[in-house]
Coordinates of C-alpha atoms and ligand atoms in Angstrom, one line a residue:
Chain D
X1 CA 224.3 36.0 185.6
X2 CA 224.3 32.3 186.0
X3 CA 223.5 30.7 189.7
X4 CA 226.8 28.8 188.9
X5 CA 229.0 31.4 187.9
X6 CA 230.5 29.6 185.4
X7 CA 230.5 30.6 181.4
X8 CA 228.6 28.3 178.7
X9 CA 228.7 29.4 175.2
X10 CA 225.7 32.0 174.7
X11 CA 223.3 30.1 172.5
X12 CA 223.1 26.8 173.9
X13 CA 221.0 25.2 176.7
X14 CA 222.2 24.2 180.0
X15 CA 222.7 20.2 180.7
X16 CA 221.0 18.1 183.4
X17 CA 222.5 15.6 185.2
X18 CA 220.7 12.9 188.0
X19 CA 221.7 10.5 189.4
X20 CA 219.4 7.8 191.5
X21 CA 216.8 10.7 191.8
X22 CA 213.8 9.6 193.9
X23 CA 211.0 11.5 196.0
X24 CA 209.1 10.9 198.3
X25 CA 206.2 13.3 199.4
X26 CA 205.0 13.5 203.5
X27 CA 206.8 11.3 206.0
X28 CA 205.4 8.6 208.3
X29 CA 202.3 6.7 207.6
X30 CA 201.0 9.5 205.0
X31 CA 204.4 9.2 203.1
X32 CA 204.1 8.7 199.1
X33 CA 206.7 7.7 197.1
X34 CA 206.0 9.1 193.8
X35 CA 209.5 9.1 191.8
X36 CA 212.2 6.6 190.9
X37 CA 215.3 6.3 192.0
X38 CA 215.6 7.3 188.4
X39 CA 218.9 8.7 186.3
X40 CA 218.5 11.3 184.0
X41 CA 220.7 12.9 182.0
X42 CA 220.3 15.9 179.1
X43 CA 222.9 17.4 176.8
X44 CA 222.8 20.5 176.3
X45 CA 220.5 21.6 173.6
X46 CA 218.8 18.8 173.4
X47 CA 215.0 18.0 173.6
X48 CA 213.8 15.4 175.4
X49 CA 210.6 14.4 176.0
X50 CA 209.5 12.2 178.7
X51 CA 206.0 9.9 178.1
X52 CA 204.7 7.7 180.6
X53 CA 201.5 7.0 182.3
X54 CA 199.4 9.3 184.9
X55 CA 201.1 9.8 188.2
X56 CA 204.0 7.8 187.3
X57 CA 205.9 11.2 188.3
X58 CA 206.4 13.5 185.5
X59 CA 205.8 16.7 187.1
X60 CA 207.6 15.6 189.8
X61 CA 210.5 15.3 188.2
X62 CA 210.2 18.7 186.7
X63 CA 209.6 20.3 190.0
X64 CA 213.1 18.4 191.0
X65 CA 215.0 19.8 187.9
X66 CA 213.7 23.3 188.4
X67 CA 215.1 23.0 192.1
X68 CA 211.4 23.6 193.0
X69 CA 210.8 20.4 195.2
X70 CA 213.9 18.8 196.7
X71 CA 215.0 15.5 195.9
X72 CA 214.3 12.5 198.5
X73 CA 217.4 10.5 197.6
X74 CA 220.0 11.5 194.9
X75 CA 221.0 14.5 193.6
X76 CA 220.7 16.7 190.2
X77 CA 223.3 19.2 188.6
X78 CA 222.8 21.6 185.9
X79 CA 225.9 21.9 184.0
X80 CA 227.4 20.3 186.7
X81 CA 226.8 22.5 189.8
X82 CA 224.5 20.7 192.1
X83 CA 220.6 22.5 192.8
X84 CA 220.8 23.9 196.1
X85 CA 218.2 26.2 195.2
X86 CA 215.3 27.2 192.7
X87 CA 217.1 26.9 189.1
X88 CA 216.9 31.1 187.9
X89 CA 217.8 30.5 184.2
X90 CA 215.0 28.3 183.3
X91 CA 211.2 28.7 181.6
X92 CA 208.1 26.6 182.7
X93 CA 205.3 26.1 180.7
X94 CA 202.4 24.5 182.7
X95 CA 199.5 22.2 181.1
X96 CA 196.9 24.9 182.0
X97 CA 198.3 28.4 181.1
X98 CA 198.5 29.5 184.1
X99 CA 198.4 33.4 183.2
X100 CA 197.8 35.9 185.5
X101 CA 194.2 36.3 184.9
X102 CA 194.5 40.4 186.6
X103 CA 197.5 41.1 183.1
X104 CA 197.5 41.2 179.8
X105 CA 199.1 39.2 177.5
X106 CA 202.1 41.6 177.2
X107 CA 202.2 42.1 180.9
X108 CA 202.2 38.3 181.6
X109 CA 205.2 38.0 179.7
X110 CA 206.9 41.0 181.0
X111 CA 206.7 40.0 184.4
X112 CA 209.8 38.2 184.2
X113 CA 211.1 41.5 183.5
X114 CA 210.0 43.1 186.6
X115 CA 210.7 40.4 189.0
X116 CA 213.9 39.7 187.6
X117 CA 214.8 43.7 187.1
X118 CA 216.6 43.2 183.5
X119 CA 216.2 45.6 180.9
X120 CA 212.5 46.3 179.9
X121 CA 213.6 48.3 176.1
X122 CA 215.4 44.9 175.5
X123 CA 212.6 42.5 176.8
X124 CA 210.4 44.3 175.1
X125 CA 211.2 44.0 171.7
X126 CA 212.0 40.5 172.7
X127 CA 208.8 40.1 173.9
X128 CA 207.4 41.7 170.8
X129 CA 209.6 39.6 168.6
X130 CA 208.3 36.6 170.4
X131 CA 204.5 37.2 169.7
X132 CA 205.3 37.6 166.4
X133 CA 207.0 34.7 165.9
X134 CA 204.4 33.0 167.9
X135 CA 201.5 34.6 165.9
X136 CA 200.0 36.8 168.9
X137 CA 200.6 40.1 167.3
X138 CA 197.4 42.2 168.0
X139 CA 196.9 40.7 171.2
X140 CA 199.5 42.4 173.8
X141 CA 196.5 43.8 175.5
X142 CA 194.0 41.4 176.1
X143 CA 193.7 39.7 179.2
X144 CA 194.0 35.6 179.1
X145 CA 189.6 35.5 179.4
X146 CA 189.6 37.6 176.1
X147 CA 192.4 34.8 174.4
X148 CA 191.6 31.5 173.2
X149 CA 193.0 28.7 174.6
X150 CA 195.9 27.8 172.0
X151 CA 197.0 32.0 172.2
X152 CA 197.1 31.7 176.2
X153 CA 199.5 28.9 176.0
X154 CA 201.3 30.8 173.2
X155 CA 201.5 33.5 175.7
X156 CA 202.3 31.3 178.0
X157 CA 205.6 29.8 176.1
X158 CA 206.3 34.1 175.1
X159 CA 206.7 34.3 178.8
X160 CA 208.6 31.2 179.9
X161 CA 211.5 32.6 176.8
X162 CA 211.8 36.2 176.9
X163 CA 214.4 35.6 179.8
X164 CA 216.1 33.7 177.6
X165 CA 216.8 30.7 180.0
X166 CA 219.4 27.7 179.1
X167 CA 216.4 26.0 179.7
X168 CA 212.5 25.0 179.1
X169 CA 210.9 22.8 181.4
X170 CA 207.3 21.8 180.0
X171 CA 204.6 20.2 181.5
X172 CA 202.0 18.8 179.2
X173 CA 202.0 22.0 178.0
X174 CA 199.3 21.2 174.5
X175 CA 197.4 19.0 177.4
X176 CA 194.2 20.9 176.8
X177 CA 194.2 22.3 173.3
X178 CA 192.3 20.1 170.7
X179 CA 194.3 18.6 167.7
X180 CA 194.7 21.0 165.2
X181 CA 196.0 23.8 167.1
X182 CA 198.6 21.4 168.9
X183 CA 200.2 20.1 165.5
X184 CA 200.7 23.9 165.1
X185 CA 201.9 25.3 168.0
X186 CA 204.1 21.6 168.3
X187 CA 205.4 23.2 165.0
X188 CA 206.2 26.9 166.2
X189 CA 207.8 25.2 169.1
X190 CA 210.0 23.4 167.0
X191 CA 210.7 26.4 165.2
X192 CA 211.9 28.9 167.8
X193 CA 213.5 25.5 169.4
X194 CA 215.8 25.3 166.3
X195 CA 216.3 28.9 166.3
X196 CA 217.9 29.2 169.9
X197 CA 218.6 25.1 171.1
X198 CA 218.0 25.5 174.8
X199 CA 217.7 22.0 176.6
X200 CA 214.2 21.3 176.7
X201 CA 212.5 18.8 178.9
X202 CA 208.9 17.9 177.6
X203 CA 206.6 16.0 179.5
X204 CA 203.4 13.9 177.4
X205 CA 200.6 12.4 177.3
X206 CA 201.2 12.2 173.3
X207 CA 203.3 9.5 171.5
X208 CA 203.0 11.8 168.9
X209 CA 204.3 14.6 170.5
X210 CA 206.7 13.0 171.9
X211 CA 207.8 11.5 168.7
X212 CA 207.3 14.8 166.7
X213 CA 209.2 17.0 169.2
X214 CA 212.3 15.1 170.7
X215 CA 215.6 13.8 170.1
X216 CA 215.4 11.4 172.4
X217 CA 212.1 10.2 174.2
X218 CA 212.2 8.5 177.8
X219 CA 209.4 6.6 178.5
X220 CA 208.7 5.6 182.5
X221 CA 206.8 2.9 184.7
X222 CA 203.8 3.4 186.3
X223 CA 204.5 5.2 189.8
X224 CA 206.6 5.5 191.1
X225 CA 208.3 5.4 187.9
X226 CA 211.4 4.0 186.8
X227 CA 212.5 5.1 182.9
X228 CA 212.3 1.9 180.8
X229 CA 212.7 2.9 177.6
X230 CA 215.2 5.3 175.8
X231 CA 214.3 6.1 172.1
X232 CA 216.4 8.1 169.9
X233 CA 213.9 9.8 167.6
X234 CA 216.3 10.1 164.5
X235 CA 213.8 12.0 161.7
X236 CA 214.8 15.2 160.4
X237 CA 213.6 18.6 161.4
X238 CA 211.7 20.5 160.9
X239 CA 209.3 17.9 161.3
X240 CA 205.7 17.7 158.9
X241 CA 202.1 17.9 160.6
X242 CA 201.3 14.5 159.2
X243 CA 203.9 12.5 160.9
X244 CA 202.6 9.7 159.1
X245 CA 204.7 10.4 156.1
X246 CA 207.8 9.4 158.2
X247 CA 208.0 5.3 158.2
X248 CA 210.1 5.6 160.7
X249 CA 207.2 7.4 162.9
X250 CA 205.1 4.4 163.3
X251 CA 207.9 2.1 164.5
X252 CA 208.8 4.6 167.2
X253 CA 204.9 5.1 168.2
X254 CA 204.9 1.2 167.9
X255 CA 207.6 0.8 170.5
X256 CA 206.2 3.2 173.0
X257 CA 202.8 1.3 173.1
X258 CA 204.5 -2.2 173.2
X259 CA 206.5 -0.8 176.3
X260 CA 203.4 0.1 177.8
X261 CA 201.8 -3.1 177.1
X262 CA 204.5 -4.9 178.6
X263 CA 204.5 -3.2 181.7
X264 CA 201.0 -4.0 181.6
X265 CA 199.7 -0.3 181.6
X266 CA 197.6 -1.1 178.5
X267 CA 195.3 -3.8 179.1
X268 CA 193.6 -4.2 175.8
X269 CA 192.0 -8.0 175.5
Chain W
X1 CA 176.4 52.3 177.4
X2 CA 172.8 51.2 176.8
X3 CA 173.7 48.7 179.4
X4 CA 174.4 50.6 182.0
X5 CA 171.0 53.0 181.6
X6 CA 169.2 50.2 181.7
X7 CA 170.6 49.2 185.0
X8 CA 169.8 52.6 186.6
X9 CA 166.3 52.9 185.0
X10 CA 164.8 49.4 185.6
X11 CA 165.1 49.7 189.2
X12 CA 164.4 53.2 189.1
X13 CA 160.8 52.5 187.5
X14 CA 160.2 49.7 189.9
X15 CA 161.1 51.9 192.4
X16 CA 158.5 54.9 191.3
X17 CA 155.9 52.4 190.8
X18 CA 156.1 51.6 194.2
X19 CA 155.9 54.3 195.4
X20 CA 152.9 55.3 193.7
X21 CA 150.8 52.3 194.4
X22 CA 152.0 53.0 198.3
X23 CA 150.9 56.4 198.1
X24 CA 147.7 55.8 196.4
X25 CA 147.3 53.2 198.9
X26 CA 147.7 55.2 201.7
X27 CA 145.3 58.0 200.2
X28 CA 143.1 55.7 199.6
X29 CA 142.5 54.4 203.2
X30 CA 143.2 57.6 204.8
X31 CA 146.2 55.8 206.9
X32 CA 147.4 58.0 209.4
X33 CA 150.5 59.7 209.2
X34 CA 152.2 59.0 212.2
X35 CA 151.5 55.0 211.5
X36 CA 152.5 54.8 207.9
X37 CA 153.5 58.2 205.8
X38 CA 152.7 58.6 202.4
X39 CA 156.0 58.7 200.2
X40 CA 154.9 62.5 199.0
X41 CA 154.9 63.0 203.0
X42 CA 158.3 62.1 203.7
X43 CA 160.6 62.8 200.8
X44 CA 158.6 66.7 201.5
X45 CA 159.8 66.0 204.8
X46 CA 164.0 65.5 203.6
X47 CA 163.7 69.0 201.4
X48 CA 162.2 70.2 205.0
X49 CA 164.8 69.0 207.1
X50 CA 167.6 69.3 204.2
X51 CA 170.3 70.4 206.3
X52 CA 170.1 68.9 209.5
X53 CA 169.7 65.2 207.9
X54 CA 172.9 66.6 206.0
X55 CA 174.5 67.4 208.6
X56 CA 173.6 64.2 210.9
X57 CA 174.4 62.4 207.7
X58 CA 177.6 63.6 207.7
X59 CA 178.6 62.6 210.9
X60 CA 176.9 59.0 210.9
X61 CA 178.9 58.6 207.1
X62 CA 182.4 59.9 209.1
X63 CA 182.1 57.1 211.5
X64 CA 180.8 54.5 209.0
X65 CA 184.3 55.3 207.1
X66 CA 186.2 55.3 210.2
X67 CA 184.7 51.9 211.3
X68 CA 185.1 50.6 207.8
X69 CA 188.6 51.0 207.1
X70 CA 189.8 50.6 210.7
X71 CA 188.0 47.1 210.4
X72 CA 188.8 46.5 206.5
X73 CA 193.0 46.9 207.2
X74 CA 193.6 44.6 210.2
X75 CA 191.1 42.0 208.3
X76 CA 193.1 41.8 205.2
X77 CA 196.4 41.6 206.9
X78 CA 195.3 39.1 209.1
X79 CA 193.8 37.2 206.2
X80 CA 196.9 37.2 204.4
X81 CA 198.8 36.3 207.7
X82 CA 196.4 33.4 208.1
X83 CA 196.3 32.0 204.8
X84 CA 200.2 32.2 204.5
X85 CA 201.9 31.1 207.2
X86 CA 200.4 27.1 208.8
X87 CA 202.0 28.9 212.4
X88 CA 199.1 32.1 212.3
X89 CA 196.4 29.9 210.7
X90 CA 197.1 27.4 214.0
X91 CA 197.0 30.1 216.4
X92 CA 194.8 32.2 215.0
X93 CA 192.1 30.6 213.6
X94 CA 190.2 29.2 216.9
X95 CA 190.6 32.6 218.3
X96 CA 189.1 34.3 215.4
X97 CA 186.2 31.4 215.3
X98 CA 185.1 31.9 219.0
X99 CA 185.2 35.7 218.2
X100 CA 183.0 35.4 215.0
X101 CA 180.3 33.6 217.5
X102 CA 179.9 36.2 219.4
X103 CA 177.4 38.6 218.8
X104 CA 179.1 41.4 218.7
X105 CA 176.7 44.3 219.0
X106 CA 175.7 43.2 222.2
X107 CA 179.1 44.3 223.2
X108 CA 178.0 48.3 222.5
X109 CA 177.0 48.5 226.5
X110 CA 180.6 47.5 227.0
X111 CA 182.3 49.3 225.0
X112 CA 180.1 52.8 226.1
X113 CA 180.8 51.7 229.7
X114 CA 184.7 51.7 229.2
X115 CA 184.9 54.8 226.7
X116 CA 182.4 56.6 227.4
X117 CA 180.7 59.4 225.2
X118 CA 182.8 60.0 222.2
X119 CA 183.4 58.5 218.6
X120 CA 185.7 56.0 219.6
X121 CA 183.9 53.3 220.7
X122 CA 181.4 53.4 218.0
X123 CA 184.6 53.2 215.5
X124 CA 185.8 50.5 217.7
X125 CA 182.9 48.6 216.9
X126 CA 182.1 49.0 214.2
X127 CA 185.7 47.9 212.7
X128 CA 184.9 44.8 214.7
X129 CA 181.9 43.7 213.0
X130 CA 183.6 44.7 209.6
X131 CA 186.6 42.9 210.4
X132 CA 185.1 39.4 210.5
X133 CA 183.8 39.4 207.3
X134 CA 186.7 41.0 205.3
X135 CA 188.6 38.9 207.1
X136 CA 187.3 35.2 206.2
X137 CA 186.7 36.7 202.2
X138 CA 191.0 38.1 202.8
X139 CA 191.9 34.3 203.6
X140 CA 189.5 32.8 200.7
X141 CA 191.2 35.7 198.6
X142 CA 194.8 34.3 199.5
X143 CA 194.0 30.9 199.5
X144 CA 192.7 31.2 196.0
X145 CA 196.1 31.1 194.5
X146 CA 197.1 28.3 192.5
X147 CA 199.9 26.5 194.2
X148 CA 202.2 26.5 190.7
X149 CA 201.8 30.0 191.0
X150 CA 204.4 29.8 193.6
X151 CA 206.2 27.7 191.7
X152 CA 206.7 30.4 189.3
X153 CA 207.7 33.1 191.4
X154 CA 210.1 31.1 193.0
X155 CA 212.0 30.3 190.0
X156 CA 211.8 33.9 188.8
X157 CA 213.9 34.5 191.9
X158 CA 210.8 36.6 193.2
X159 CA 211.1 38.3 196.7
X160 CA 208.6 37.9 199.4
X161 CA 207.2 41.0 198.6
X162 CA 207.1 40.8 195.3
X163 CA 205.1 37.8 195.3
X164 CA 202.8 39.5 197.7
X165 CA 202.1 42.4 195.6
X166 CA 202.1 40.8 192.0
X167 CA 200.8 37.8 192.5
X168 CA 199.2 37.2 196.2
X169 CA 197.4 40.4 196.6
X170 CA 195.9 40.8 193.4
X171 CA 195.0 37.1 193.6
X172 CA 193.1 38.0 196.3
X173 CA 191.5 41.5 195.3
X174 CA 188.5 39.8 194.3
X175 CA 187.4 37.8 197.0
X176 CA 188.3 40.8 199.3
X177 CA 186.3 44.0 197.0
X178 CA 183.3 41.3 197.3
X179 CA 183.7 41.0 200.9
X180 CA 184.2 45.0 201.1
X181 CA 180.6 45.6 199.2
X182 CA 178.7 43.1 201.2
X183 CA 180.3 45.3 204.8
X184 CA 179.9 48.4 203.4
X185 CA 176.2 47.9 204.3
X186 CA 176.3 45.9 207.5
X187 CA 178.5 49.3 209.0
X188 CA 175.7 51.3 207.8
X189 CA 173.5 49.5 210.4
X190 CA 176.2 49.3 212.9
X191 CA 177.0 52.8 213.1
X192 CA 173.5 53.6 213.2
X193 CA 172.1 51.4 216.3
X194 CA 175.1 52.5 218.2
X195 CA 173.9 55.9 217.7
X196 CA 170.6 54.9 219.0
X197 CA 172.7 53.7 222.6
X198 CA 175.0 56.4 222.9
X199 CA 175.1 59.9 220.9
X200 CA 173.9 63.4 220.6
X201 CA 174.3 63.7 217.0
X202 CA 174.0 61.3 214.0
X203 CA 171.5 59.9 212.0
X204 CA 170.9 57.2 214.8
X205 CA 170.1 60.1 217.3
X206 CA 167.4 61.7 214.9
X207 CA 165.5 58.7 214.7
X208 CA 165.8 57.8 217.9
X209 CA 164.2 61.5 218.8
X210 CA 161.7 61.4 216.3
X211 CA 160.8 58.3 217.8
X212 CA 160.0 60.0 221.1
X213 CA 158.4 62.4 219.3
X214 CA 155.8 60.2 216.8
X215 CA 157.8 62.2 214.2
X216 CA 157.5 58.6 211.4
X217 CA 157.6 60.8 208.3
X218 CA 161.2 61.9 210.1
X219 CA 162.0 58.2 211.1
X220 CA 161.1 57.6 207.1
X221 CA 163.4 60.5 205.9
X222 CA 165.9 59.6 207.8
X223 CA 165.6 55.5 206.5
X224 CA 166.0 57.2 203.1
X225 CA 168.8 59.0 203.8
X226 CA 170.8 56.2 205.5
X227 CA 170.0 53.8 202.8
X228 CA 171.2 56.5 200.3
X229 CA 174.2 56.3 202.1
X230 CA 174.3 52.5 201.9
X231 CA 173.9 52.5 198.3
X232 CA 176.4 55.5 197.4
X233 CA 179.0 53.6 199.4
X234 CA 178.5 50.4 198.0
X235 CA 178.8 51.8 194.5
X236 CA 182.1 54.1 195.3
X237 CA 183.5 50.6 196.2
X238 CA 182.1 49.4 193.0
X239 CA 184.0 52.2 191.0
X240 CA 186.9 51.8 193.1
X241 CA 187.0 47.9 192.0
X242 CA 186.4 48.7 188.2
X243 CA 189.8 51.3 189.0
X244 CA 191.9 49.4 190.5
X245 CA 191.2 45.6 189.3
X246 CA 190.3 47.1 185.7
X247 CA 190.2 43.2 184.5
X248 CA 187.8 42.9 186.4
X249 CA 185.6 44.3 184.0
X250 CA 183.7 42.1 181.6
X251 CA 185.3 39.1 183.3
X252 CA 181.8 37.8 185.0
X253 CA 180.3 38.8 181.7
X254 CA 182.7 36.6 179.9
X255 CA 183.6 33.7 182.1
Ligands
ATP1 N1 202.8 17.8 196.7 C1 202.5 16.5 196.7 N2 202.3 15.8 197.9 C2 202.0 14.5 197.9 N3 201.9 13.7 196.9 C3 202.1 14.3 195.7 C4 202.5 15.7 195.5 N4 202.7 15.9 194.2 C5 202.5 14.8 193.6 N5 202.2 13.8 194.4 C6 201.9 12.4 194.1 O1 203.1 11.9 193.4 C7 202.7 11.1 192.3 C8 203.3 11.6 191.1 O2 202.7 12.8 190.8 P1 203.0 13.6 189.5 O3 202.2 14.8 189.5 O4 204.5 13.8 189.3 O5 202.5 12.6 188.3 P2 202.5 12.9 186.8 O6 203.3 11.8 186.1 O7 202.8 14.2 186.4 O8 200.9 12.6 186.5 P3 200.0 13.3 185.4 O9 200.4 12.7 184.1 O10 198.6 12.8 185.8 O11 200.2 14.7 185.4 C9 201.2 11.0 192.3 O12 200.7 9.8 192.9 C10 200.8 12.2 193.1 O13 199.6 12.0 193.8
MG2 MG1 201.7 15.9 185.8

């Protein structure tokens, strides 16, 4: 059952909507403005990544989609019923894992079963289908201290899926995994992305990532950020590890970091 | 496996070696028994006096339990109270802070004044003393929790409870099973010096006659008894740890 009531065709992703979307965190003297007004909008099934520099207001504005923080100014709709409360059909990933360090793998990802009461045969041969696909076969029972730190994320995305929400919110989810195992996992992302389309909203430190995941990347301001850039990553998918071999790839990268130069994030001499 | 022998027999030969050298020690300068017992005089002296240390065991062990849990319950649900809602933590924490500067035992006169000969105030204070602790390791416990945590369980739609007992509480089990070893001791003492004030039974009673009495190899037997106590305690709340946080495990080891 959908917050909203209202039917959208099985396998696609939800669709975001905001308009003049700001926040400001506290009130008074201690008040912070750490977002916008900004617009955003995503079609369903589409991945969007957003890049922009630290504290510009990223995870704020993933804390607004997912209904978790409330909006300051403006207001958001997911397939065009206005957040009133936490968004239900959605999966968040978090930069650090964030596992329950007292579960196992499998019971990590179940507990979206158990909170949410659906049917645990069903979630768990999705759940099982999941770790296969996301090469984690073998390790249902280990806790996260016994994984390494590209499987707890993997876990991490198992459990933010089995649900199957309309949507994935990510936030700097590859953050802290070195190189080689974030070209991969980017790549099994892609994968189960293609296989099921939910709208996914990606937030990046990585031009790369950015470039190598989206559709379209957003690129904001320093905070509070503003989104100054739209790029429509037009390569075709699945994407390679060696991004490289795309032309294309460097002229996007190349218009991220001239952004940034221009609004004087970089300051290279 | 080998691990876990060597943890019991490392300590154990320490232990015996100390005993020996204090023995020889004692033989050797002909110390007097009622000043300092050899260790062959008083562990003789527990086979001796088997059943009554037993039995006084028994009772002292009862209201160490008692004590325990009736301090270990209201501390962890205060904890949580604290750490969860700003409203409790406001009103609740200056109280607790004036309370934890009090020195509690020196409220056993009180207590005996108002209640009088009987088990309860013993318990009663004994659950205070425990309380303090368990309490401050509760709200660390709580506290602990990683803010996007929350954020999780809200958009899973969790209920309150549900986020209490699948994420808060065993969030907290840590902090509050250390907290719960480190008390288990302190009510061992408790119990016992209240026994000493007020009681005609109890391990605190026996030393308190063999005191009267220049019985030390007693006052010794029962020291060994009552840590024996302390000890088993602290290592059924060890194995109730490894049962119910069994992640626990290995997780020190590992981190
Ligand atoms: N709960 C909060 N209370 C007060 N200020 C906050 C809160 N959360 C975030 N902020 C502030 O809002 C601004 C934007 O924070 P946000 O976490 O959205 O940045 P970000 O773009 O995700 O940064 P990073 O890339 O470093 O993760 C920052 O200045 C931050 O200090
Ligand atoms: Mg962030």
């Amino acid at each position: 059952m959908r917050a909203n009531g209202q039917e959208r065709a099985a396998d696609t992703g939800a669709s975001i909507a905001g308009r003049g979307i700001k926040k400001v965190f506290g009130t008074g003297p201690s008040a912070h403005h750490a977002l916008g007004p900004i617009d955003l909008d995503v079609k369903p099934g589409e991945f969007v990544s957003l890049i922009g520099p630290s504290g510009c207001g990223k995870s704020t504005t993933m804390l607004l989609v997912a209904g978790l923080e409330k909006t300051t100014e403006g207001k958001i709709e997911i397939d065009g019923v206005p957040l009133s409360a936490p968004l239900s059909e959605v999966g968040i990933v978090f930069q650090d894992h964030l596992l329950l360090e007292f579960r196992t793998a499998i019971r990590n990802v179940m507990l979206q079963q158990e909170i949410r009461r659906l049917d645990r045969q069903e979630l768990r041969e999705r759940a099982d289908a999941l770790f296969e696909k996301l090469g984690l076969t073998g390790a249902e029972n280990r806790y996260p201290w016994q994984l390494s730190g590209g499987m707890r994320q993997r876990v991490s995305i198992a459990r933010a899926l089995v649900h199957q929400p309309s949507m994935l919110l990510m936030d700097e989810p590859f953050g802290a995994l070195d190189a080689i195992t974030r070209t991969q996992i980017r790549h099994d992302l892609e994968m189960l992305w293609l296989e099921t389309r939910k709208t996914v909203l990606f937030i990046t430190h990585s031009i790369e990532e950015a470039v190598g995941l989206s559709d379209r990347v957003l690129v904001m301001s320093d905070g509070p950020g503003k989104i100054v850039d739209e790029i429509h990553i037009d390569l075709p998918r699945p994407r390679p590890a060696h991004l490289g071999d795309y032309p294309d790839f460097a002229q996007y990268a190349q218009r991220v970091y001239t952004t940034f130069e221009k609004l004087g994030i970089y300051k290279f001499k | 496996m080998t691990g876990m022998l060597k943890r019991v027999y490392e300590p154990a030969l320490w232990f015996a070696g100390l005993l020996i050298v204090w023995e020889v020690l004692v033989r050797a300068f002909d110390v007097q028994s009622f000043i300092l017992p050899a260790p062959s005089v008083f562990l003789v002296r527990i086979f001796h006096d088997f059943d009554r240390l037993l039995l006084q065991g028994a009772i002292t062990t009862k209201l160490i339990l008692y004590g325990f849990v009736a301090g270990t319950i209201p501390g962890v649900v205060l904890g949580y109270l604290i750490a969860s809602f700003r409203i409790c933590e406001r009103l609740l924490y200056p109280l607790v802070v004036f309370i934890q500067g009090l020195p509690k035992i020196t409220l056993a006169p009180l207590l005996l004044v108002w209640f009088g000969f009987s088990d309860f105030p013993k318990i009663l204070l004994t659950s205070l003393i425990t309380f303090f602790p368990i309490l401050v390791d509760s709200v660390a416990g709580f506290k602990s929790m990683d803010r996007r945590h929350y954020y999780l369980s809200r958009s899973m739609g969790a209920s309150g409870w549900q986020t209490f007992w699948r994420f808060q509480l065993p969030s907290a089990a840590p902090n509050i099973f250390s907290g719960l070893k480190i008390t288990i001791v302190i009510a061992v003492t408790v119990v016992i010096v209240v026994e000493w004030l007020n009681s005609n039974n109890g391990l605190g009673h026996v030393v308190l006659r063999a005191m009267d009495s220049h019985d030390t190899p007693l006052i010794f037997a029962v020291l060994v008894v009552a840590s024996t106590i302390g000890v088993f305690l602290n290592y059924g709340i060890v194995v109730l740890e490894n049962v119910l946080l069994p992640w626990r495990r290995g997780v020190e080891d590992n981190a």
